[in-house]
Amino acid sequence: MNKYPIAWFAVVMILGLFYSSVGFEWLVTFVLAVVLAKQIEILNKLNK
């Protein structure tokens, strides 16, 4: 799981934005988190 420290750092930053945002920004943040998670999933599959 520590293969992508930069990706996990980005997740932490997104979570920080999530807690400090409201309304439409919350939706954008949620979408970004989902997209990032999917990209990490794809990277994991490519590296196997």
Coordinates of C-alpha atoms in Angstrom, one line a residue:
M1 CA 0.0 0.0 0.0
N2 CA 3.0 2.3 0.4
K3 CA 3.8 2.0 -3.3
Y4 CA 2.2 5.3 -4.0
P5 CA 3.0 7.8 -1.1
I6 CA 2.3 10.8 -3.4
A7 CA -1.1 9.4 -4.3
W8 CA -2.0 8.9 -0.7
F9 CA -0.8 12.4 0.2
A10 CA -3.1 13.7 -2.5
V11 CA -6.0 11.7 -0.9
V12 CA -5.2 13.3 2.5
M13 CA -5.2 16.8 0.8
I14 CA -8.5 16.0 -0.9
L15 CA -10.0 14.9 2.5
G16 CA -8.7 18.2 4.0
L17 CA -10.5 20.1 1.2
F18 CA -13.6 18.0 1.8
Y19 CA -13.8 19.0 5.5
S20 CA -13.2 22.7 4.7
S21 CA -15.7 23.0 1.8
V22 CA -19.4 23.2 1.5
G23 CA -22.1 22.9 -1.3
F24 CA -20.9 22.6 -4.9
E25 CA -17.2 22.4 -3.8
W26 CA -18.1 19.3 -1.9
L27 CA -19.4 17.6 -5.0
V28 CA -16.3 18.5 -7.0
T29 CA -14.1 17.2 -4.2
F30 CA -16.0 13.9 -4.1
V31 CA -15.7 13.4 -7.8
L32 CA -12.0 14.2 -7.7
A33 CA -11.5 11.6 -4.9
V34 CA -13.4 8.9 -6.9
V35 CA -11.4 9.7 -10.1
L36 CA -8.1 9.5 -8.1
A37 CA -9.1 6.2 -6.6
K38 CA -9.9 4.7 -10.0
Q39 CA -6.5 5.9 -11.3
I40 CA -4.7 4.3 -8.4
E41 CA -6.6 1.1 -9.1
I42 CA -5.6 1.1 -12.8
L43 CA -2.0 1.8 -11.8
N44 CA -2.0 -1.2 -9.5
K45 CA -3.4 -3.5 -12.3
L46 CA -0.7 -2.3 -14.8
N47 CA 2.1 -2.9 -12.3
K48 CA 1.1 -6.5 -11.6

